[in-house]
PDB file of C-alpha atoms in Angstrom:
ATOM      1  CA  MET A 136      17.021   6.614  -7.725  1.00 41.00           C
ATOM      2  CA  LYS A 137      16.463   3.204  -6.623  1.00 44.00           C
ATOM      3  CA  TYR A 138      12.713   4.216  -5.743  1.00 42.00           C
ATOM      4  CA  LEU A 139      12.332   4.826  -9.251  1.00 39.00           C
ATOM      5  CA  ILE A 140      13.822   1.781 -10.535  1.00 40.00           C
ATOM      6  CA  PHE A 141      11.777   0.022  -7.902  1.00 40.00           C
ATOM      7  CA  MET A 142       8.669   1.940  -9.177  1.00 40.00           C
ATOM      8  CA  LEU A 143       9.422   1.084 -13.223  1.00 37.00           C
ATOM      9  CA  ILE A 144      10.057  -2.482 -12.631  1.00 39.00           C
ATOM     10  CA  LEU A 145       6.732  -2.799 -10.611  1.00 37.00           C
ATOM     11  CA  SER A 146       4.812  -0.685 -13.246  1.00 37.00           C
ATOM     12  CA  SER A 147       5.163  -3.779 -15.672  1.00 34.00           C
ATOM     13  CA  LEU A 148       3.747  -6.054 -13.241  1.00 34.00           C
ATOM     14  CA  LEU A 149       1.026  -4.395 -11.510  1.00 33.00           C
ATOM     15  CA  THR A 150      -2.666  -5.480 -11.643  1.00 33.00           C
ATOM     16  CA  SER A 151      -5.461  -6.889  -8.889  1.00 34.00           C
ATOM     17  CA  ASN A 152      -8.419  -9.197  -9.382  1.00 32.00           C
ATOM     18  CA  LEU A 153     -10.469  -7.033  -7.286  1.00 36.00           C
ATOM     19  CA  LYS A 154     -12.800  -4.988  -9.878  1.00 37.00           C
ATOM     20  CA  ALA A 155     -16.188  -3.758  -9.355  1.00 37.00           C
ATOM     21  CA  ASP A 156     -19.326  -5.927  -9.830  1.00 39.00           C
ATOM     22  CA  GLU A 157     -22.831  -5.139 -10.179  1.00 37.00           C
ATOM     23  CA  ASN A 158     -23.231  -6.582  -6.661  1.00 41.00           C
ATOM     24  CA  ASN A 159     -21.360  -4.320  -5.059  1.00 37.00           C
ATOM     25  CA  PRO A 160     -20.976  -1.253  -6.907  1.00 34.00           C
ATOM     26  CA  ALA A 161     -19.341   0.817  -4.180  1.00 34.00           C
ATOM     27  CA  LYS A 162     -16.623  -1.814  -4.057  1.00 40.00           C
ATOM     28  CA  ILE A 163     -13.078  -0.797  -5.640  1.00 45.00           C
ATOM     29  CA  SER A 164     -15.301   1.482  -8.126  1.00 53.00           C
ATOM     30  CA  GLY A 165     -14.064   4.503  -6.854  1.00 81.00           C
ATOM     31  CA  VAL A 166     -11.268   6.352  -8.987  1.00 90.00           C
ATOM     32  CA  PHE A 167      -8.174   7.961  -6.877  1.00 93.00           C
ATOM     33  CA  SER A 168      -5.770  10.441  -8.544  1.00 92.00           C
ATOM     34  CA  LYS A 169      -2.298  11.123  -7.237  1.00 91.00           C
ATOM     35  CA  GLU A 170      -3.223  14.350  -5.592  1.00 92.00           C
ATOM     36  CA  GLU A 171      -6.112  12.583  -3.595  1.00 94.00           C
ATOM     37  CA  ILE A 172      -3.888   9.781  -2.484  1.00 93.00           C
ATOM     38  CA  LYS A 173      -1.780  12.708  -1.519  1.00 91.00           C
ATOM     39  CA  LYS A 174      -4.180  13.969   0.506  1.00 91.00           C
ATOM     40  CA  LEU A 175      -5.259  10.688   2.398  1.00 93.00           C
ATOM     41  CA  SER A 176      -1.598   9.377   3.078  1.00 92.00           C
ATOM     42  CA  ASP A 177      -1.106  11.204   6.358  1.00 90.00           C
ATOM     43  CA  PHE A 178      -4.511   9.513   8.015  1.00 91.00           C
ATOM     44  CA  TYR A 179      -2.873   6.286   6.861  1.00 95.00           C
ATOM     45  CA  VAL A 180       1.069   6.412   7.097  1.00 92.00           C
ATOM     46  CA  ASN A 181       0.395   7.964  10.716  1.00 90.00           C
ATOM     47  CA  ASN A 182      -2.444   5.756  11.726  1.00 94.00           C
ATOM     48  CA  ASN A 183      -3.610   4.810  15.296  1.00 95.00           C
ATOM     49  CA  VAL A 184      -2.144   1.688  15.549  1.00 95.00           C
ATOM     50  CA  LYS A 185       1.428   2.820  14.847  1.00 93.00           C
ATOM     51  CA  ILE A 186       2.067   0.353  11.603  1.00 92.00           C
ATOM     52  CA  ASP A 187       4.922   1.302   9.751  1.00 89.00           C
ATOM     53  CA  ASN A 188       4.779   1.141   5.886  1.00 89.00           C
ATOM     54  CA  PRO A 189       1.548  -0.662   5.427  1.00 92.00           C
ATOM     55  CA  ALA A 190       0.006  -2.201   2.727  1.00 91.00           C
ATOM     56  CA  ILE A 191      -3.343  -0.132   2.271  1.00 94.00           C
ATOM     57  CA  VAL A 192      -5.750  -1.717   0.452  1.00 93.00           C
ATOM     58  CA  ASP A 193      -9.905  -1.709   0.853  1.00 94.00           C
ATOM     59  CA  ILE A 194     -10.092  -5.495   2.081  1.00 91.00           C
ATOM     60  CA  ASP A 195     -13.635  -5.671   2.973  1.00 92.00           C
ATOM     61  CA  ARG A 196     -14.727  -3.644  -0.060  1.00 89.00           C
ATOM     62  CA  ASP A 197     -16.995  -0.781   1.903  1.00 92.00           C
ATOM     63  CA  GLY A 198     -15.195   2.014   0.030  1.00 91.00           C
ATOM     64  CA  ASP A 199     -12.499   2.824   2.662  1.00 94.00           C
ATOM     65  CA  PHE A 200      -8.989   1.668   3.052  1.00 96.00           C
ATOM     66  CA  ASP A 201      -7.786  -0.868   5.338  1.00 96.00           C
ATOM     67  CA  LEU A 202      -4.697  -1.833   6.785  1.00 95.00           C
ATOM     68  CA  LEU A 203      -2.172  -4.972   5.980  1.00 92.00           C
ATOM     69  CA  LYS A 204       0.650  -5.267   8.601  1.00 91.00           C
ATOM     70  CA  PHE A 205       3.541  -7.727   7.406  1.00 84.00           C
ATOM     71  CA  ASN A 206       5.258  -9.345  10.635  1.00 80.00           C
ATOM     72  CA  ASP A 207       7.907 -11.908  10.400  1.00 77.00           C
ATOM     73  CA  GLY A 208       5.897 -14.408   7.943  1.00 79.00           C
ATOM     74  CA  ASN A 209       2.617 -13.218   9.349  1.00 85.00           C
ATOM     75  CA  VAL A 210      -0.052 -10.713   7.672  1.00 89.00           C
ATOM     76  CA  GLU A 211      -2.335  -8.853  10.238  1.00 93.00           C
ATOM     77  CA  TYR A 212      -5.422  -7.280   8.383  1.00 96.00           C
ATOM     78  CA  TYR A 213      -6.690  -3.867  10.565  1.00 97.00           C
ATOM     79  CA  LYS A 214     -10.291  -3.075   9.387  1.00 97.00           C
ATOM     80  CA  ASN A 215     -11.029   0.942   9.026  1.00 97.00           C
ATOM     81  CA  THR A 216     -14.098   1.584  11.341  1.00 97.00           C
ATOM     82  CA  GLY A 217     -14.227   4.949  10.759  1.00 96.00           C
ATOM     83  CA  SER A 218     -14.614   6.996   7.085  1.00 95.00           C
ATOM     84  CA  LEU A 219     -12.147   7.424   4.599  1.00 94.00           C
ATOM     85  CA  GLU A 220     -11.230  10.805   5.113  1.00 93.00           C
ATOM     86  CA  LYS A 221     -11.178   9.897   9.422  1.00 95.00           C
ATOM     87  CA  PRO A 222     -10.086   6.585   9.461  1.00 96.00           C
ATOM     88  CA  ASN A 223      -9.734   4.445  12.771  1.00 97.00           C
ATOM     89  CA  PHE A 224      -8.027   1.086  12.457  1.00 97.00           C
ATOM     90  CA  VAL A 225      -9.243  -2.261  14.720  1.00 97.00           C
ATOM     91  CA  LEU A 226      -7.399  -5.519  14.563  1.00 96.00           C
ATOM     92  CA  GLU A 227      -9.837  -7.624  12.544  1.00 96.00           C
ATOM     93  CA  ASN A 228      -7.775 -10.834  11.762  1.00 95.00           C
ATOM     94  CA  LYS A 229      -4.406 -11.495  13.263  1.00 94.00           C
ATOM     95  CA  ASN A 230      -3.757 -14.216  11.050  1.00 92.00           C
ATOM     96  CA  TYR A 231      -5.170 -12.766   8.103  1.00 91.00           C
ATOM     97  CA  ASP A 232      -2.339 -14.562   5.764  1.00 86.00           C
ATOM     98  CA  SER A 233       0.834 -15.678   6.041  1.00 82.00           C
ATOM     99  CA  TYR A 234       4.300 -15.499   3.979  1.00 75.00           C
ATOM    100  CA  LYS A 235       7.788 -17.125   3.368  1.00 71.00           C
ATOM    101  CA  GLU A 236      10.714 -15.150   3.777  1.00 65.00           C
ATOM    102  CA  ALA A 237      13.761 -16.444   1.905  1.00 60.00           C
ATOM    103  CA  SER A 238      16.275 -14.180   3.126  1.00 57.00           C
ATOM    104  CA  PHE A 239      18.261 -13.761   6.402  1.00 56.00           C
ATOM    105  CA  LEU A 240      17.473  -9.749   6.253  1.00 56.00           C
ATOM    106  CA  LYS A 241      14.541  -8.828   8.060  1.00 59.00           C
ATOM    107  CA  THR A 242      12.207  -7.540   5.364  1.00 59.00           C
ATOM    108  CA  GLY A 243       8.989  -5.806   5.014  1.00 63.00           C
ATOM    109  CA  MET A 244       7.196  -3.244   2.890  1.00 70.00           C
ATOM    110  CA  PRO A 245      10.167  -0.513   1.863  1.00 76.00           C
ATOM    111  CA  MET A 246       7.133   2.440   2.142  1.00 84.00           C
ATOM    112  CA  PRO A 247       3.740   2.648   2.673  1.00 90.00           C
ATOM    113  CA  VAL A 248       1.898   1.416  -0.382  1.00 90.00           C
ATOM    114  CA  PHE A 249      -1.776   1.967  -1.492  1.00 92.00           C
ATOM    115  CA  PHE A 250      -4.057  -0.204  -3.802  1.00 90.00           C
ATOM    116  CA  ALA A 251      -6.646   1.993  -5.510  1.00 90.00           C
ATOM    117  CA  ASP A 252      -7.722   2.530  -9.196  1.00 87.00           C
ATOM    118  CA  ASN A 253      -6.081   5.167 -10.472  1.00 87.00           C
ATOM    119  CA  ASP A 254      -7.448   5.323 -14.362  1.00 82.00           C
ATOM    120  CA  GLY A 255     -11.130   3.775 -13.748  1.00 81.00           C
ATOM    121  CA  ASP A 256     -10.121   0.193 -15.559  1.00 77.00           C
ATOM    122  CA  GLY A 257     -11.774  -1.341 -12.747  1.00 77.00           C
ATOM    123  CA  ASP A 258      -8.313  -2.857 -11.497  1.00 78.00           C
ATOM    124  CA  LEU A 259      -6.125  -1.798  -8.703  1.00 84.00           C
ATOM    125  CA  ASP A 260      -3.084   0.260  -9.044  1.00 84.00           C
ATOM    126  CA  MET A 261      -0.038   1.027  -7.032  1.00 86.00           C
ATOM    127  CA  PHE A 262       0.545   4.144  -5.129  1.00 91.00           C
ATOM    128  CA  ALA A 263       3.841   4.315  -3.385  1.00 89.00           C
ATOM    129  CA  VAL A 264       4.224   7.090  -0.779  1.00 91.00           C
ATOM    130  CA  LYS A 265       7.594   8.381  -0.040  1.00 85.00           C
ATOM    131  CA  ASP A 266       9.401  11.411   1.158  1.00 75.00           C
ATOM    132  CA  LYS A 267       7.390  12.600   4.415  1.00 77.00           C
ATOM    133  CA  GLY A 268       7.985  16.295   4.986  1.00 80.00           C
ATOM    134  CA  TYR A 269       6.483  18.884   6.771  1.00 80.00           C
ATOM    135  CA  ASN A 270       5.178  22.286   5.147  1.00 80.00           C
ATOM    136  CA  SER A 271       5.356  24.795   7.853  1.00 80.00           C
ATOM    137  CA  LEU A 272       3.124  27.263   5.927  1.00 83.00           C
ATOM    138  CA  THR A 273       0.435  24.782   5.771  1.00 79.00           C
ATOM    139  CA  ARG A 274       1.273  23.035   8.784  1.00 81.00           C
ATOM    140  CA  GLN A 275       0.804  19.798   7.392  1.00 80.00           C
ATOM    141  CA  ASN A 276       2.781  16.669   6.681  1.00 83.00           C
ATOM    142  CA  GLU A 277       3.495  16.476   2.782  1.00 84.00           C
ATOM    143  CA  TYR A 278       4.029  13.095   0.699  1.00 87.00           C
ATOM    144  CA  LYS A 279       5.533  12.306  -2.793  1.00 88.00           C
ATOM    145  CA  VAL A 280       3.303   9.615  -4.355  1.00 90.00           C
ATOM    146  CA  TYR A 281       4.416   7.625  -6.975  1.00 85.00           C
ATOM    147  CA  THR A 282       2.134   5.528  -9.182  1.00 82.00           C
ATOM    148  CA  ALA A 283       2.393   2.488 -11.533  1.00 75.00           C
ATOM    149  CA  GLU A 284      -0.332   1.161 -13.727  1.00 71.00           C
ATOM    150  CA  ASN A 285      -0.767  -2.469 -13.670  1.00 64.00           C
ATOM    151  CA  SER A 286      -0.904  -4.632 -16.570  1.00 56.00           C
ATOM    152  CA  LEU A 287      -0.826  -8.680 -16.041  1.00 57.00           C
ATOM    153  CA  ASP A 288      -4.148  -9.137 -13.968  1.00 57.00           C
ATOM    154  CA  LEU A 289      -2.281 -10.503 -10.555  1.00 58.00           C
ATOM    155  CA  ASP A 290      -4.042 -10.508  -7.481  1.00 62.00           C
ATOM    156  CA  THR A 291      -3.121  -7.941  -4.628  1.00 64.00           C
ATOM    157  CA  GLY A 292      -1.173 -10.621  -2.422  1.00 68.00           C
ATOM    158  CA  THR A 293       0.708 -11.567  -5.318  1.00 71.00           C
ATOM    159  CA  LEU A 294       1.860  -7.789  -5.988  1.00 69.00           C
ATOM    160  CA  ILE A 295       2.713  -7.829  -2.290  1.00 73.00           C
ATOM    161  CA  THR A 296       4.950 -10.720  -2.824  1.00 77.00           C
ATOM    162  CA  ILE A 297       6.491  -9.157  -6.120  1.00 77.00           C
ATOM    163  CA  ILE A 298       7.409  -6.158  -3.845  1.00 76.00           C
ATOM    164  CA  LEU A 299       8.935  -8.358  -1.269  1.00 77.00           C
ATOM    165  CA  VAL A 300      11.081 -10.171  -3.257  1.00 81.00           C
ATOM    166  CA  LEU A 301      12.197  -6.773  -5.287  1.00 81.00           C
ATOM    167  CA  VAL A 302      13.081  -5.502  -1.729  1.00 80.00           C
ATOM    168  CA  ILE A 303      15.024  -8.731  -0.745  1.00 84.00           C
ATOM    169  CA  VAL A 304      16.923  -8.335  -4.347  1.00 83.00           C
ATOM    170  CA  LEU A 305      17.740  -4.402  -4.122  1.00 83.00           C
ATOM    171  CA  LEU A 306      18.913  -5.393  -0.485  1.00 83.00           C
ATOM    172  CA  LEU A 307      21.375  -8.233  -1.820  1.00 84.00           C
ATOM    173  CA  LEU A 308      22.820  -6.053  -4.449  1.00 84.00           C
ATOM    174  CA  ALA A 309      23.380  -3.369  -1.862  1.00 84.00           C
ATOM    175  CA  ILE A 310      25.119  -5.608   0.157  1.00 86.00           C
ATOM    176  CA  LEU A 311      27.424  -7.328  -2.295  1.00 84.00           C
ATOM    177  CA  ARG A 312      28.594  -3.671  -3.800  1.00 76.00           C
TER     178      ARG A 312
END
């Protein structure tokens, strides 16, 4: 239930200014469904650099997803040197960005989150990946994917900050109960 509330709150806050342009038509021009993100999730959640709960977004705008790791106020950028379906991540920038934590609690992304266009409107929507399970019939990991449409024209960094603040609020509410 708390993840549903989390997604409902975010659905009214999400957007990004990474949009396709005529100079780079491959840049974020692909549209991804929940099913496509489910199929890709295992490659990115169980990544070769062992990052838990990454933010997954096409940073370099080359048509595949890269990883962002949030680590004690520092954001590390891992470039995908493989393909969309067979990613391989290498550390591109250990100090890609920074953020401030306004909590004594250890915070981070609560779950892996993809930022990709879901509806073809040219802006990034959010796909939250939750509930990893193993299907013994197909012998594959399976995930539930939740999506939220953006609507306010915020950039990806602002969206991630909002997620981190909401996680802190949820943790404080849980502690105060």
